[in-house]
Amino acid sequence: MQIKDNLTSIHQQIQTACQKVGRPQSAVKLLAVSKTKPVEAIQEAIQAGQTAFGENYVQEGVEKIQYFADKHPELEWHFIGPLQSNKTRLVAEYFDWMQTMDRAKIADRLNEQRSHYKKPLNVLIQINISDESSKSGIQPAEMLALAKHIENLPHLRLRGLMAIPAPTDDIAEQEKALSAMQVLFEELKAACPDQQIDTLSMGMSDDMRTAIACGSTMVRIGTAIFGQRNYA
């Protein structure tokens, strides 16, 4: 079972990175990014103990959630792709987390469409920390206004921030962006003391160690667990 071995390796890397900066391994959650991967691969990961999965495409994610709903109700599903307003209902109905919040309009729709019988939808605000025109997310200066808007929506629960910094092998450049996210995270906690602000989602295969050193509480790993993606 290669996926099991890959997960073991990732957990060891997380442990090493945490030890290096004096953090407990339990402080960092592993989100397995399963987009484009078949249910058989996800089943292998589940058998190896993985319970949190991230999906980028609404319809594909919903199909997987429905497939596993009865078999593994303990699973936690995170939407981590850009969300169009015409797809909000499916995210509100099926997902547990929405990590890419970047506008009040999307927040309002998700709040209206989330069932009163479900727990509030956990939400992370996506920050465009490297100011890339190709990336989703808001500017840091817009964070508090959006956070205050979400605070007033009863069917959403603001949990923190998410970012996808510009890819680079330069550790100093990685640290610059990820440290800026850490500062914003502390700002958000101070500004919203009544919210459960506990999640800083940043770090992928190439910058995971730096992200953990900069306070990440959730790393999003796909290829290193499941192998190369097939977009055919």
Short mmCIF file of C-alpha atoms in Angstrom, two decimals:
data_model
loop_
_atom_site.label_atom_id
_atom_site.label_comp_id
_atom_site.label_asym_id
_atom_site.label_seq_id
_atom_site.Cartn_x
_atom_site.Cartn_y
_atom_site.Cartn_z
CA MET A 1 0.00 0.00 0.00
CA GLN A 2 1.99 2.93 -1.29
CA ILE A 3 -0.52 5.51 -0.04
CA LYS A 4 -0.13 4.17 3.50
CA ASP A 5 3.67 4.47 3.22
CA ASN A 6 3.36 7.98 1.80
CA LEU A 7 1.14 9.05 4.70
CA THR A 8 3.60 7.59 7.21
CA SER A 9 6.40 9.55 5.54
CA ILE A 10 4.41 12.82 5.59
CA HIS A 11 3.55 12.37 9.28
CA GLN A 12 7.24 11.81 10.03
CA GLN A 13 8.13 14.98 8.15
CA ILE A 14 5.50 16.92 10.10
CA GLN A 15 6.85 15.51 13.36
CA THR A 16 10.43 16.47 12.46
CA ALA A 17 9.40 19.99 11.41
CA CYS A 18 7.43 20.45 14.64
CA GLN A 19 10.26 19.18 16.84
CA LYS A 20 12.67 21.58 15.16
CA VAL A 21 10.63 24.59 16.32
CA GLY A 22 9.38 23.17 19.62
CA ARG A 23 5.77 22.54 18.60
CA PRO A 24 3.82 19.35 19.38
CA GLN A 25 2.99 17.25 16.32
CA SER A 26 -0.67 17.42 17.35
CA ALA A 27 -0.61 21.17 16.61
CA VAL A 28 -0.53 20.49 12.85
CA LYS A 29 -3.34 18.70 11.01
CA LEU A 30 -2.81 16.91 7.70
CA LEU A 31 -5.37 17.60 4.99
CA ALA A 32 -5.11 15.06 2.17
CA VAL A 33 -5.88 16.81 -1.12
CA SER A 34 -7.79 14.18 -3.06
CA LYS A 35 -8.92 16.17 -6.12
CA THR A 36 -9.00 14.09 -9.34
CA LYS A 37 -8.27 10.95 -7.31
CA PRO A 38 -10.64 7.95 -7.42
CA VAL A 39 -12.58 6.71 -4.39
CA GLU A 40 -10.30 3.64 -4.28
CA ALA A 41 -7.31 5.86 -3.50
CA ILE A 42 -9.26 7.72 -0.82
CA GLN A 43 -10.34 4.37 0.66
CA GLU A 44 -6.67 3.37 0.94
CA ALA A 45 -5.92 6.62 2.77
CA ILE A 46 -8.88 6.05 5.11
CA GLN A 47 -7.61 2.55 5.91
CA ALA A 48 -4.27 4.15 6.80
CA GLY A 49 -6.02 6.44 9.29
CA GLN A 50 -6.59 9.62 7.26
CA THR A 51 -9.93 11.32 7.96
CA ALA A 52 -9.69 14.87 6.49
CA PHE A 53 -9.84 15.38 2.73
CA GLY A 54 -9.70 18.47 0.50
CA GLU A 55 -11.49 18.85 -2.83
CA ASN A 56 -11.13 21.65 -5.41
CA TYR A 57 -14.10 20.89 -7.66
CA VAL A 58 -17.61 21.07 -6.26
CA GLN A 59 -19.34 18.33 -8.25
CA GLU A 60 -16.47 15.87 -7.93
CA GLY A 61 -16.26 16.52 -4.20
CA VAL A 62 -20.00 16.05 -3.67
CA GLU A 63 -19.92 12.70 -5.49
CA LYS A 64 -17.14 11.48 -3.18
CA ILE A 65 -18.89 12.79 -0.07
CA GLN A 66 -22.06 10.95 -1.07
CA TYR A 67 -20.11 7.76 -1.82
CA PHE A 68 -18.50 7.69 1.64
CA ALA A 69 -21.39 9.15 3.67
CA ASP A 70 -22.72 5.85 4.99
CA LYS A 71 -19.45 3.93 4.93
CA HIS A 72 -17.37 6.55 6.79
CA PRO A 73 -19.53 9.24 8.43
CA GLU A 74 -16.51 10.33 10.50
CA LEU A 75 -14.77 11.89 7.48
CA GLU A 76 -14.26 15.66 7.29
CA TRP A 77 -14.54 17.32 3.88
CA HIS A 78 -12.90 20.65 3.03
CA PHE A 79 -13.64 22.71 -0.07
CA ILE A 80 -10.32 24.29 -1.10
CA GLY A 81 -10.93 25.60 -4.64
CA PRO A 82 -12.29 28.90 -5.95
CA LEU A 83 -16.08 28.99 -5.54
CA GLN A 84 -18.51 30.52 -8.02
CA SER A 85 -21.75 31.88 -6.61
CA ASN A 86 -23.85 29.42 -8.63
CA LYS A 87 -22.14 26.49 -6.83
CA THR A 88 -22.53 27.69 -3.24
CA ARG A 89 -25.60 25.54 -2.47
CA LEU A 90 -23.72 22.29 -2.95
CA VAL A 91 -20.85 23.44 -0.71
CA ALA A 92 -23.35 24.61 1.94
CA GLU A 93 -25.20 21.29 1.81
CA TYR A 94 -22.32 18.83 1.73
CA PHE A 95 -18.99 20.18 2.96
CA ASP A 96 -17.79 20.66 6.55
CA TRP A 97 -15.25 23.39 5.76
CA MET A 98 -14.91 26.11 3.12
CA GLN A 99 -11.30 27.35 3.02
CA THR A 100 -11.42 29.88 0.18
CA MET A 101 -13.77 32.60 1.38
CA ASP A 102 -12.98 35.82 -0.44
CA ARG A 103 -16.21 37.85 -0.70
CA ALA A 104 -19.19 38.83 1.41
CA LYS A 105 -21.61 37.75 -1.34
CA ILE A 106 -20.35 34.14 -1.14
CA ALA A 107 -20.54 34.24 2.66
CA ASP A 108 -24.16 35.45 2.51
CA ARG A 109 -25.18 32.72 0.07
CA LEU A 110 -23.52 29.96 2.08
CA ASN A 111 -25.15 31.24 5.25
CA GLU A 112 -28.61 31.28 3.63
CA GLN A 113 -28.16 27.84 2.07
CA ARG A 114 -26.66 26.01 5.07
CA SER A 115 -29.28 23.80 6.70
CA HIS A 116 -30.41 24.87 10.18
CA TYR A 117 -30.07 21.22 11.19
CA LYS A 118 -26.38 21.07 10.35
CA LYS A 119 -23.53 22.47 12.39
CA PRO A 120 -22.35 25.85 11.10
CA LEU A 121 -20.05 25.65 8.08
CA ASN A 122 -16.43 26.20 9.16
CA VAL A 123 -14.90 29.02 7.11
CA LEU A 124 -11.37 30.24 6.41
CA ILE A 125 -10.68 33.58 4.73
CA GLN A 126 -8.26 33.19 1.82
CA ILE A 127 -5.53 35.82 1.71
CA ASN A 128 -3.70 36.54 -1.55
CA ILE A 129 -0.47 36.96 0.41
CA SER A 130 1.86 37.11 -2.62
CA ASP A 131 -0.43 39.54 -4.48
CA GLU A 132 -0.66 37.32 -7.57
CA SER A 133 -3.21 38.34 -10.18
CA SER A 134 -3.79 34.67 -11.06
CA LYS A 135 -4.71 33.70 -7.50
CA SER A 136 -7.97 34.01 -5.58
CA GLY A 137 -8.09 35.60 -2.16
CA ILE A 138 -8.37 39.06 -0.69
CA GLN A 139 -5.74 41.64 0.14
CA PRO A 140 -4.56 41.67 3.77
CA ALA A 141 -6.12 45.11 4.28
CA GLU A 142 -9.56 43.67 3.50
CA MET A 143 -9.36 40.84 6.04
CA LEU A 144 -10.99 42.44 9.07
CA ALA A 145 -13.96 43.85 7.17
CA LEU A 146 -14.79 40.41 5.73
CA ALA A 147 -14.20 38.76 9.12
CA LYS A 148 -16.64 41.13 10.82
CA HIS A 149 -19.21 40.41 8.11
CA ILE A 150 -18.87 36.64 8.62
CA GLU A 151 -19.14 37.06 12.40
CA ASN A 152 -22.77 38.16 11.95
CA LEU A 153 -23.79 35.09 9.92
CA PRO A 154 -25.19 32.42 12.26
CA HIS A 155 -24.72 29.42 9.95
CA LEU A 156 -21.02 30.10 9.34
CA ARG A 157 -18.22 29.74 11.86
CA LEU A 158 -15.05 31.73 11.18
CA ARG A 159 -12.06 29.55 12.05
CA GLY A 160 -9.07 31.40 10.58
CA LEU A 161 -7.07 31.99 7.42
CA MET A 162 -5.80 30.14 4.36
CA ALA A 163 -3.13 31.07 1.82
CA ILE A 164 -1.36 29.71 -1.26
CA PRO A 165 1.88 31.73 -1.45
CA ALA A 166 3.69 32.03 -4.77
CA PRO A 167 5.78 28.89 -5.32
CA THR A 168 9.50 29.35 -4.73
CA ASP A 169 12.48 27.25 -3.62
CA ASP A 170 13.97 30.30 -1.87
CA ILE A 171 13.48 29.63 1.86
CA ALA A 172 13.81 33.34 2.68
CA GLU A 173 11.00 34.18 0.23
CA GLN A 174 8.85 31.38 1.68
CA GLU A 175 9.43 32.72 5.20
CA LYS A 176 8.54 36.27 4.15
CA ALA A 177 5.07 35.29 2.88
CA LEU A 178 4.33 32.70 5.55
CA SER A 179 5.47 34.96 8.40
CA ALA A 180 3.18 37.70 7.06
CA MET A 181 0.31 35.19 7.28
CA GLN A 182 1.23 34.43 10.89
CA VAL A 183 1.01 38.14 11.73
CA LEU A 184 -2.41 38.40 10.08
CA PHE A 185 -3.60 35.32 11.96
CA GLU A 186 -2.70 36.91 15.30
CA GLU A 187 -4.43 40.12 14.18
CA LEU A 188 -7.58 38.17 13.36
CA LYS A 189 -7.56 36.40 16.74
CA ALA A 190 -7.25 39.73 18.54
CA ALA A 191 -10.02 41.33 16.45
CA CYS A 192 -12.49 38.44 16.84
CA PRO A 193 -12.13 37.19 20.43
CA ASP A 194 -15.62 35.63 20.39
CA GLN A 195 -14.83 33.41 17.40
CA GLN A 196 -12.99 30.08 17.47
CA ILE A 197 -9.97 31.35 15.49
CA ASP A 198 -7.67 28.33 15.60
CA THR A 199 -6.78 27.39 12.02
CA LEU A 200 -3.99 28.72 9.80
CA SER A 201 -4.09 26.62 6.65
CA MET A 202 -0.83 27.00 4.74
CA GLY A 203 1.95 24.76 3.53
CA MET A 204 2.02 22.23 0.73
CA SER A 205 4.64 19.69 -0.31
CA ASP A 206 7.30 22.28 -1.26
CA ASP A 207 6.95 24.69 1.66
CA MET A 208 5.48 22.52 4.43
CA ARG A 209 8.49 22.73 6.77
CA THR A 210 8.71 26.51 6.51
CA ALA A 211 4.94 26.82 7.00
CA ILE A 212 5.08 24.77 10.20
CA ALA A 213 7.95 26.94 11.46
CA CYS A 214 5.72 29.98 10.75
CA GLY A 215 2.76 28.65 12.76
CA SER A 216 0.69 26.67 10.26
CA THR A 217 -1.92 24.48 11.95
CA MET A 218 -3.00 22.66 8.76
CA VAL A 219 -0.91 21.53 5.79
CA ARG A 220 -2.52 20.56 2.48
CA ILE A 221 -0.73 17.66 0.79
CA GLY A 222 -1.86 15.91 -2.40
CA THR A 223 0.73 14.56 -4.82
CA ALA A 224 3.09 13.34 -2.07
CA ILE A 225 0.25 11.15 -0.77
CA PHE A 226 -1.63 10.08 -3.90
CA GLY A 227 0.96 10.51 -6.69
CA GLN A 228 0.69 12.71 -9.78
CA ARG A 229 -2.79 13.94 -10.68
CA ASN A 230 -4.59 12.92 -13.83
CA TYR A 231 -6.48 15.88 -15.31
CA ALA A 232 -7.59 13.99 -18.41
#
